[in-house]
XYZ file of C-alpha atoms in Angstrom:
497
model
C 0.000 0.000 0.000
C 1.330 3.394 -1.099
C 1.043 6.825 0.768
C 0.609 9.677 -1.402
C 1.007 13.342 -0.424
C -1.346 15.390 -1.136
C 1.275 17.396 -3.715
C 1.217 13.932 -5.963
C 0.567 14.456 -9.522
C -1.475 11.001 -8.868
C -4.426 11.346 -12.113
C -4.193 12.146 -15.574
C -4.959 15.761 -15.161
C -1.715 16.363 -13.371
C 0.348 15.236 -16.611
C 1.750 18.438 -17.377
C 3.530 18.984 -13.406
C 4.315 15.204 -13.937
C 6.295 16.105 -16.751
C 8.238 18.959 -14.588
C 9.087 16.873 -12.122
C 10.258 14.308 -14.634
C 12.862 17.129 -15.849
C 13.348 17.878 -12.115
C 14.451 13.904 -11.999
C 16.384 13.505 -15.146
C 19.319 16.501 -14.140
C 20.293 14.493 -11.431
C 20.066 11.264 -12.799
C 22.468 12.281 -15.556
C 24.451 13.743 -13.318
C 25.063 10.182 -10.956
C 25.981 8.472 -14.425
C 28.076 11.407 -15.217
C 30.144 11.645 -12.534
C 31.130 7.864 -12.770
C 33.052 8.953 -15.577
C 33.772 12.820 -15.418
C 37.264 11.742 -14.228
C 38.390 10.136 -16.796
C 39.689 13.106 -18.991
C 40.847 15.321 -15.476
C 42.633 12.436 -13.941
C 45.697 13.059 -15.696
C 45.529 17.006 -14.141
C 44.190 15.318 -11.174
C 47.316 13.190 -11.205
C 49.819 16.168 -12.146
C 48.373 18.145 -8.547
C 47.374 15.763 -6.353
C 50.108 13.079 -7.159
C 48.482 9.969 -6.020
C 49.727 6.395 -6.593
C 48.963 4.174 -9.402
C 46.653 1.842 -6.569
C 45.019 5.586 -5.042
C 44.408 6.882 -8.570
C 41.775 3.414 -9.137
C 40.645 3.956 -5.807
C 39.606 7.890 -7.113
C 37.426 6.243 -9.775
C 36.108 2.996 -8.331
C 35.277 3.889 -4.692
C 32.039 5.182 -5.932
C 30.810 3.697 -8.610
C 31.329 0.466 -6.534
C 29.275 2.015 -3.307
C 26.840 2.973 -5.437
C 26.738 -0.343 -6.493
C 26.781 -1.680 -3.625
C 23.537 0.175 -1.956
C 21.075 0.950 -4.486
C 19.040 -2.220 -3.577
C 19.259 -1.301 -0.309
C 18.469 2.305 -0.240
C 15.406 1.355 -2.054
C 14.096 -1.157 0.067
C 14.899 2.027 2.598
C 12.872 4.388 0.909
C 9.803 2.167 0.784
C 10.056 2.494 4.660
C 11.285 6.106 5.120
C 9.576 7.406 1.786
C 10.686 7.816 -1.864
C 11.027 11.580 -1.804
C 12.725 12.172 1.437
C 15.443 9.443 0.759
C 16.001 11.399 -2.795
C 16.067 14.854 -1.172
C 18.375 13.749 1.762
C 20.865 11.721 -0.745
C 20.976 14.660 -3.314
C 22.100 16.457 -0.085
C 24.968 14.139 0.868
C 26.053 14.232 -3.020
C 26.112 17.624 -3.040
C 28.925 17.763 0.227
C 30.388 15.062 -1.158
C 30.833 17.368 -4.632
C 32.319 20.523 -2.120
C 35.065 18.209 -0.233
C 35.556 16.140 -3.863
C 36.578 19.742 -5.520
C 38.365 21.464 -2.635
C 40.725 17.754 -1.722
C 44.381 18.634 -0.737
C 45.202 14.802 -1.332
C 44.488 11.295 -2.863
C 43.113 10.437 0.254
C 40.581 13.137 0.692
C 39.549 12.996 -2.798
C 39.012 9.287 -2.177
C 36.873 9.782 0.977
C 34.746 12.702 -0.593
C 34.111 10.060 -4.186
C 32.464 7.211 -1.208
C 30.424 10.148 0.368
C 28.755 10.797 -3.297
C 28.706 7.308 -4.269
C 26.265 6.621 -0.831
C 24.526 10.147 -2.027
C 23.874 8.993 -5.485
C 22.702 5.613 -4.462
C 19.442 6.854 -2.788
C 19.065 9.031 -6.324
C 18.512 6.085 -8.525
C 16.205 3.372 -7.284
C 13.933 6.707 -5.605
C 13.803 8.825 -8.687
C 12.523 5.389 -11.150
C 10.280 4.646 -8.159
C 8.458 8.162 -8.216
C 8.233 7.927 -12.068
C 5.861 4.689 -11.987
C 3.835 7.072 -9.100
C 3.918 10.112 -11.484
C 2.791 8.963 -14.651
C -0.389 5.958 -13.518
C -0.883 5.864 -17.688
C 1.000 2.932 -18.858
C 2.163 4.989 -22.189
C 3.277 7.554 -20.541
C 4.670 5.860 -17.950
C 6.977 3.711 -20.579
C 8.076 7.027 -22.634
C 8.644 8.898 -18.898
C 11.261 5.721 -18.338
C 12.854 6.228 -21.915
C 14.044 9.096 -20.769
C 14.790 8.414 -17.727
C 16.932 5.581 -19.286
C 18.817 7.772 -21.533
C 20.004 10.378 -19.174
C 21.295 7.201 -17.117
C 22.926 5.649 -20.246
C 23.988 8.860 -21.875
C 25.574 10.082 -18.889
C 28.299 7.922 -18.559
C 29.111 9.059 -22.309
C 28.379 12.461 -21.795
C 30.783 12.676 -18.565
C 34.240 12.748 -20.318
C 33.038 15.544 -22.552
C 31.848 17.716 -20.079
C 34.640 17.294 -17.977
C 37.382 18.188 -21.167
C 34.935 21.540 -21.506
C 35.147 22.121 -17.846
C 39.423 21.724 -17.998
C 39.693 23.425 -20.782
C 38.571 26.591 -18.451
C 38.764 25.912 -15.035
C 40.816 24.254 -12.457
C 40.323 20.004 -12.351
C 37.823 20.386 -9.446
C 35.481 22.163 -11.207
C 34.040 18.814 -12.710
C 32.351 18.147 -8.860
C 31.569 21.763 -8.663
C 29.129 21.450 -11.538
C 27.239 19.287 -9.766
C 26.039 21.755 -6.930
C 23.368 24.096 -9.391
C 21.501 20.742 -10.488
C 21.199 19.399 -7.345
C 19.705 22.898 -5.555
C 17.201 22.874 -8.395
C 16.288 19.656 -6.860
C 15.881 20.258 -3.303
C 14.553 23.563 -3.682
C 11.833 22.456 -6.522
C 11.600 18.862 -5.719
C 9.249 19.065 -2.403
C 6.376 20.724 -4.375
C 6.519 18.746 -7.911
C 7.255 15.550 -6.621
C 5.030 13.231 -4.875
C 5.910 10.898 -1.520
C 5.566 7.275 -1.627
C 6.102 5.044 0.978
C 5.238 1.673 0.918
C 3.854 -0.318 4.342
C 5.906 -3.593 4.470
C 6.003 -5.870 7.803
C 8.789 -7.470 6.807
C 12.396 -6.963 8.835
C 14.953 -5.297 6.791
C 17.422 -7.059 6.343
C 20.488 -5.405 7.488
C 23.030 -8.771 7.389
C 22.274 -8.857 3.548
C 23.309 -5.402 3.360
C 26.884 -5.730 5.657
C 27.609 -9.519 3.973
C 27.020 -7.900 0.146
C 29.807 -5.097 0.955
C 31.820 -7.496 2.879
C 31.989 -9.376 -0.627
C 32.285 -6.759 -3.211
C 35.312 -4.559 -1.690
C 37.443 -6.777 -0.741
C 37.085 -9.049 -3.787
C 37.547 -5.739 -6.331
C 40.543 -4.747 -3.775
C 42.491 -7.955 -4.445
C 41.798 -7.251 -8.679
C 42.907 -4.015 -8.161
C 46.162 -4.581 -5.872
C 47.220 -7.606 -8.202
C 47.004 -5.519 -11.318
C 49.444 -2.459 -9.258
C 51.927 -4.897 -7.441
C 51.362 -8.458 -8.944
C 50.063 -11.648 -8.025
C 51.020 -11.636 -4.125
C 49.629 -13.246 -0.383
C 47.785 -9.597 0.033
C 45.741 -10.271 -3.618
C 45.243 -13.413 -2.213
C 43.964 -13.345 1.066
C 41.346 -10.475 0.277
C 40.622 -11.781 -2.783
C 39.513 -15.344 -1.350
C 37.794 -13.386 1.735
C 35.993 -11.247 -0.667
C 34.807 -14.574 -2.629
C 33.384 -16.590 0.769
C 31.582 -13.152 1.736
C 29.562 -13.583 -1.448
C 29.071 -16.921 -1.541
C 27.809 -16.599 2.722
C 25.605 -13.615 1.012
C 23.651 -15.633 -1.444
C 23.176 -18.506 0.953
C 21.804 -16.155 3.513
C 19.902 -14.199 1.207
C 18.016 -17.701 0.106
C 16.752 -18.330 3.174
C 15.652 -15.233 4.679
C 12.303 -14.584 4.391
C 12.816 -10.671 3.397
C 15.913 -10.961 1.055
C 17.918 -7.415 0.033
C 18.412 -9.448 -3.362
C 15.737 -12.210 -4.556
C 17.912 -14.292 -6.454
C 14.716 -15.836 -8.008
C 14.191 -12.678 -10.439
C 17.095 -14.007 -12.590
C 15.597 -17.812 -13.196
C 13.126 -15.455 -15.400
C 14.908 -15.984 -18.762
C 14.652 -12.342 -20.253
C 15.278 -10.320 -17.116
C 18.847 -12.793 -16.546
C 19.237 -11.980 -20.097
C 18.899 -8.329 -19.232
C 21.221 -8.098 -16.373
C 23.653 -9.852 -18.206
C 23.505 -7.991 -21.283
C 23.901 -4.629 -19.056
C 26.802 -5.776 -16.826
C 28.665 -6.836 -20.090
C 27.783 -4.086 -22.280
C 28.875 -1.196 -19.088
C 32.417 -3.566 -18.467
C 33.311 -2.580 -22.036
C 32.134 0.828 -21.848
C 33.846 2.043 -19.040
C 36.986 0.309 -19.878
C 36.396 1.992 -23.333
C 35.975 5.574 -21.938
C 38.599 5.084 -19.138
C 41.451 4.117 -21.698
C 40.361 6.400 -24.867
C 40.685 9.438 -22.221
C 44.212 8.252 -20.967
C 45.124 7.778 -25.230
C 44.105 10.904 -26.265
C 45.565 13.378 -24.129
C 48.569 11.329 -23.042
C 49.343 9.323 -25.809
C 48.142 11.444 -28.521
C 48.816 14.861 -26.546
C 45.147 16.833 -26.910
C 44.520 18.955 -24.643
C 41.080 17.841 -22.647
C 38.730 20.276 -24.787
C 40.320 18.581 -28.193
C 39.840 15.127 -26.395
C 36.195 16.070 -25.169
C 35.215 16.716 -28.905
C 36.738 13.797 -30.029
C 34.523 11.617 -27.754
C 31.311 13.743 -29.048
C 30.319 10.402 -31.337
C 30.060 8.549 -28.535
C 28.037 10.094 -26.817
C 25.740 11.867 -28.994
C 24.921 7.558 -30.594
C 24.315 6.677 -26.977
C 22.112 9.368 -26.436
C 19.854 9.287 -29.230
C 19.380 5.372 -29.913
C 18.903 5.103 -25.558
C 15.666 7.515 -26.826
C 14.995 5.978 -30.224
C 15.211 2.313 -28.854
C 11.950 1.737 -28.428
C 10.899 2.181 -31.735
C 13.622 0.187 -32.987
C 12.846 -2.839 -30.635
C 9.700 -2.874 -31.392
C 10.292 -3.881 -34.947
C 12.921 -6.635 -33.874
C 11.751 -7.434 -30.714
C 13.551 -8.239 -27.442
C 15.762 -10.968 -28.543
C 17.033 -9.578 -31.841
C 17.377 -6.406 -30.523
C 19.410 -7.219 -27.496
C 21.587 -9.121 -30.753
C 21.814 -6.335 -32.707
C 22.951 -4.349 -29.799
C 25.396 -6.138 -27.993
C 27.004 -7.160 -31.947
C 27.259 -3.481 -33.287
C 28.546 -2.998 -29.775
C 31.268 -5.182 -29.951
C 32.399 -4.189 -33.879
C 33.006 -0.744 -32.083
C 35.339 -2.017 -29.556
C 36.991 -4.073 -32.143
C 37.687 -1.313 -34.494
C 39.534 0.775 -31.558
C 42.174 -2.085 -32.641
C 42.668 0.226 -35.436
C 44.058 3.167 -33.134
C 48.212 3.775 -32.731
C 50.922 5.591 -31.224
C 51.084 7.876 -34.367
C 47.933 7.623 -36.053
C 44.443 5.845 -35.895
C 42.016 8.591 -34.831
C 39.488 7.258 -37.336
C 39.341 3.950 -35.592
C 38.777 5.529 -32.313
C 35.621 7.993 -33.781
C 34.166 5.159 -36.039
C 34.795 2.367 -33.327
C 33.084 4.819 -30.415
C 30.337 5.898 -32.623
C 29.073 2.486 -33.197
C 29.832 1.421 -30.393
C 27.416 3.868 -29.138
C 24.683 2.780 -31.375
C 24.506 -0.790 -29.426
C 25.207 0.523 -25.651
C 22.166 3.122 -26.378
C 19.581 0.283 -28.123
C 21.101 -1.996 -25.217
C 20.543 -0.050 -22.036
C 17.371 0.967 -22.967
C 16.430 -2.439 -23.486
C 17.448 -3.514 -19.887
C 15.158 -0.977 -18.458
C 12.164 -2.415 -20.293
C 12.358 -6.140 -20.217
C 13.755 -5.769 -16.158
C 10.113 -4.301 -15.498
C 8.161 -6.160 -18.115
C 9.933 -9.509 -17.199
C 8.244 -10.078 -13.534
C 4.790 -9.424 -11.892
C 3.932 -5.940 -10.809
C 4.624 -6.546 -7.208
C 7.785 -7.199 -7.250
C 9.269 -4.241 -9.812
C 10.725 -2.394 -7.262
C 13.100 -5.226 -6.659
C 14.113 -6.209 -10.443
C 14.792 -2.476 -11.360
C 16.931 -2.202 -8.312
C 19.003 -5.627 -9.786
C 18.778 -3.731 -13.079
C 20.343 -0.410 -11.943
C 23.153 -2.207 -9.911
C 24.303 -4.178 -12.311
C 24.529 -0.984 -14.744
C 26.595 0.389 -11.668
C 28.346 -2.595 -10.803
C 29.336 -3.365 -14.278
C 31.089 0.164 -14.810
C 32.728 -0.301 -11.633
C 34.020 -3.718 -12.854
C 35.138 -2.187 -16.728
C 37.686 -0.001 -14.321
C 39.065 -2.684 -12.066
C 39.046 -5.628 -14.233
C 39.850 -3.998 -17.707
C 42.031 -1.381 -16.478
C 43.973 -3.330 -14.695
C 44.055 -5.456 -17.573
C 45.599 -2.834 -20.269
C 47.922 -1.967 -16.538
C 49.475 -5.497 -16.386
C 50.249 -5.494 -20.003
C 51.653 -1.947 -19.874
C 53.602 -2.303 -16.811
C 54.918 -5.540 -19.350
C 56.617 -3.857 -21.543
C 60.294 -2.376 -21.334
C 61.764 1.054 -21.955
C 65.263 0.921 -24.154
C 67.422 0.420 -20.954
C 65.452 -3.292 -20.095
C 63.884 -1.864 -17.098
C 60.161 -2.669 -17.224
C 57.681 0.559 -16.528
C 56.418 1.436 -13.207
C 53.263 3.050 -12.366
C 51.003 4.642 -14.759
C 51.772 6.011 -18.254
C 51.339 9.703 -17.308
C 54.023 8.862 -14.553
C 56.855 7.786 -16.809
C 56.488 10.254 -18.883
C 56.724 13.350 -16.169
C 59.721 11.245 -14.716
C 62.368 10.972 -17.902
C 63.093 13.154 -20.832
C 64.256 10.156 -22.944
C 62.510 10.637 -26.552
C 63.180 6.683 -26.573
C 61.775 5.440 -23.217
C 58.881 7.917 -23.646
C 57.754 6.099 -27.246
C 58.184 2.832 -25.829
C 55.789 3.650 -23.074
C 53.168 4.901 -24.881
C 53.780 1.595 -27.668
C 53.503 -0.382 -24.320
C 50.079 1.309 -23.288
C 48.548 1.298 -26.524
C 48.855 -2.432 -26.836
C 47.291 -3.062 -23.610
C 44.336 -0.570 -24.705
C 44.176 -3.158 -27.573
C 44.284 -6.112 -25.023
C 41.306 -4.598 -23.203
C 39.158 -3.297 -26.000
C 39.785 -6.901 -27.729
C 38.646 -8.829 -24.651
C 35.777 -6.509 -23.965
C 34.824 -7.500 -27.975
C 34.781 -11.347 -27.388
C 32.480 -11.206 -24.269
C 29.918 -8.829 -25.945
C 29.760 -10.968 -29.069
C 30.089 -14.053 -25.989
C 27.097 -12.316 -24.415
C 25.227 -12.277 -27.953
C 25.567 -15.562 -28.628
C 23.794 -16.408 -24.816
C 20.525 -14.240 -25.989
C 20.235 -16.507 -29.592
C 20.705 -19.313 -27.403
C 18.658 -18.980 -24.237
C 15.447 -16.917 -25.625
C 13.497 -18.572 -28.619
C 13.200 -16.939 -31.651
C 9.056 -17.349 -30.627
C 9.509 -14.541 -27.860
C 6.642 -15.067 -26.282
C 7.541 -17.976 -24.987
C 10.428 -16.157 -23.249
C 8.021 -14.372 -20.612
């Protein structure tokens, strides 16, 4: 049972403040996607002033895309109890401090600490602000358009992040990428409490706090052992935390099987299309992210563009993933789920196979073709994962599959970082300058620490081929992930449901 307030645009007559609060929504939905990967193009700056270590400068980008992760199913299953607006208004609080102590950090570690403080802030944005769109708009037509958009703000904002940032560097100093945050998010609070309706949900089941401490107990230490075996090798630490991080997951999903109010119901993903779903959007956001992450690093390090010149470059990108996130709909509906999760995640992967194309001294075309069709599948993709998520289960239990949808979006772009770039890191830290010495640290770190025309080619030969490593691996498991949809929905798609 829901509880209104009596400011809800709840009937059909409301449509037109239902669409105002939907723009209310959608600036700081883009702006939680965004800011996963609005570091990408300032972390070499970042990196030039703050001078963190190759293991702190990860840390920087993963600490909150992997909290945000890591609590969106569980700050929605807290706003059902606390309500749906309050939980948004008090998060887009936190994210906003978080943005202040992100942009004024004296150190790596600061910087780190402010990027968890957002990631918890931005976690109460997502699962609330989908929530209150299903309250806002009761007609099922506009209810499905309302989530379009909603979709491609969350899609294209991971695109749109690097370019913004390169505008924003190309002006200011590197913290003004959190700083942008802090107009959006007053719009919010100060507009939000009169367009935007409360829902809470009564619920007399216990909430189920162990879920919540066992599921972080899994994911950090498990990433934290990728992460520390990519910087300093195969060791007891990468180990230890890595096997720790494995039995905390495996404890999670046996506990959260037999409680009777799970944080996750692991049943949702015996449903053939929503498993298809999350699978398709944890796969298609590894590549991405590894393919934003690295194409920043190439252009302005490897290439030597300044951020601006860099932030036009990735305009393709982002302007495919942005208009075929909107357009999808239209386009699925012609080829229906299964062939257009196909064509997706295939187009998708061509894209990340042409960056193969890209060099030390040439290949730009690769890199704009590659990311521009590349951008055609993420935007069909991710759209599609918002649909069949909802459309897969029964009405009651919604809430729960779109909060397994939106963490594996946020889980997968976490991963893309960790596991990809630490991927094109190993093979990097591989190769050897002139002298035999293998490289240390990150690429932007070699080069600020010789003057060696040599060494400083080698390096950047060394980090383009483990950009080609990454961008090649990230191809097979999209075409991988593909060949799953042929094979485990029927061509007869209604028989999928």
């Amino acid at each position: 049972m829901a509880i209104d307030s009596p400011t809800a645009p709840a009937t059909s007559g409301d449509s037109r403040r239902a669409w105002f609060g939907l723009a209310v929504l959608a600036l700081p939905i883009l702006l939680v996607s965004m800011d996963v990967s609005v570091l990408y193009l300032a972390l070499p700056t970042l990196t030039h002033h703050l001078h963190p270590t190759a293991a702190q400068s990860l840390w920087i980008l993963d600490i909150y895309g992997f909290l945000l992760a890591g609590l969106l199913i569980t700050m929605g299953n807290l706003g059902d109890r606390i309500g749906r607006r309050l939980l948004l208004l008090a998060g887009a609080a936190v994210f906003g401090i978080g943005s202040v102590i992100a942009a004024l950090s004296v150190d790596p570690a600061m910087l780190i600490a402010a990027r968890a403080l957002m990631g918890i802030g931005g976690a109460t944005l997502l699962p609330s602000s989908l929530s209150l769109i299903s309250t806002m708009f009761p007609d099922a037509a506009q209810r499905a358009r309302a989530i379009g958009i909603w979709t491609a703000m969350f899609a294209g904002g991971t695109a749109v992040g690097p370019v913004i940032g390169g505008v924003l560097l190309q002006h200011f100093w590197w913290g003004s990428v959190f700083l942008i945050n802090l107009p959006v998010l007053a719009i919010l609070l100060v507009v939000g409490p009169f367009l935007l309706p409360e829902h809470r949900a009564e619920r007399t089941g216990s909430f189920d706090v162990v879920g919540v401490g066992l599921s972080l107990a899994g994911i950090l230490p498990t990433i934290y052992a990728i992460k520390h075996a990519a910087v300093d090798g195969p060791d007891v630490t990468a180990a230890v935390t890595g096997i720790a991080g494995l039995i905390m997951l495996a404890i999670f999903v046996a506990h959260e099987r037999r409680t009777e109010n799970p944080l996750l119901d692991l049943k949702l993903l015996s449903n053939k299309r929503f498993g298809v779903a999350i699978g398709s959007s944890l796969v298609g956001m590894i590549s991405l992210a590894a393919l934003s992450y690295l194409s920043s690093i190439y252009l302005q390090t490897v290439t030597g563009r300044e951020p601006f010149d860099a932030a036009l470059l990735g305009m393709p990108m982002a302007v495919t993933v942005f208009m075929f996130s909107i357009g999808a709909a239209r386009i699925t509906e012609k080829l229906g789920a299964r062939r257009g999760f196909i064509t997706a995640l295939t187009a998708s992967a061509i894209g990340n196979l042409m960056l193969l194309g890209i060099g030390v001294d040439g290949g730009i075309w690769a890199y704009l073709a590659g990311s521009a069709i590349a951008g055609i599948g993420y935007g069909i993709a991710f759209s599609l994962v918002s649909d069949v998520a909802v459309s897969s289960v029964a009405p009651e239990r919604a809430g729960a599959a779109t909060g397994i949808s939106e963490t594996s979006f946020e889980l997968g772009d976490a991963l893309g970082l960790a596991l990809m770039g630490s991927l094109a890191a190993v093979v990097f830290q591989r190769g050897t300058a002139p002298s035999g010495e293998r490289f240390a640290g990150t690429l932007d770190q070699v080069i600020s620490a010789t003057s060696d025309a040599p060494t400083i080619a080698a390096a950047k030969s060394s980090f383009v081929d483990g950009v080609h490593v990454a961008v090649g691996l990230s191809g097979v498991l999209l075409i991988a992930m593909a060949v799953v949809v042929a094979l485990v929905l029927p061509a007869n798609e209604k028989q999928a449901r």
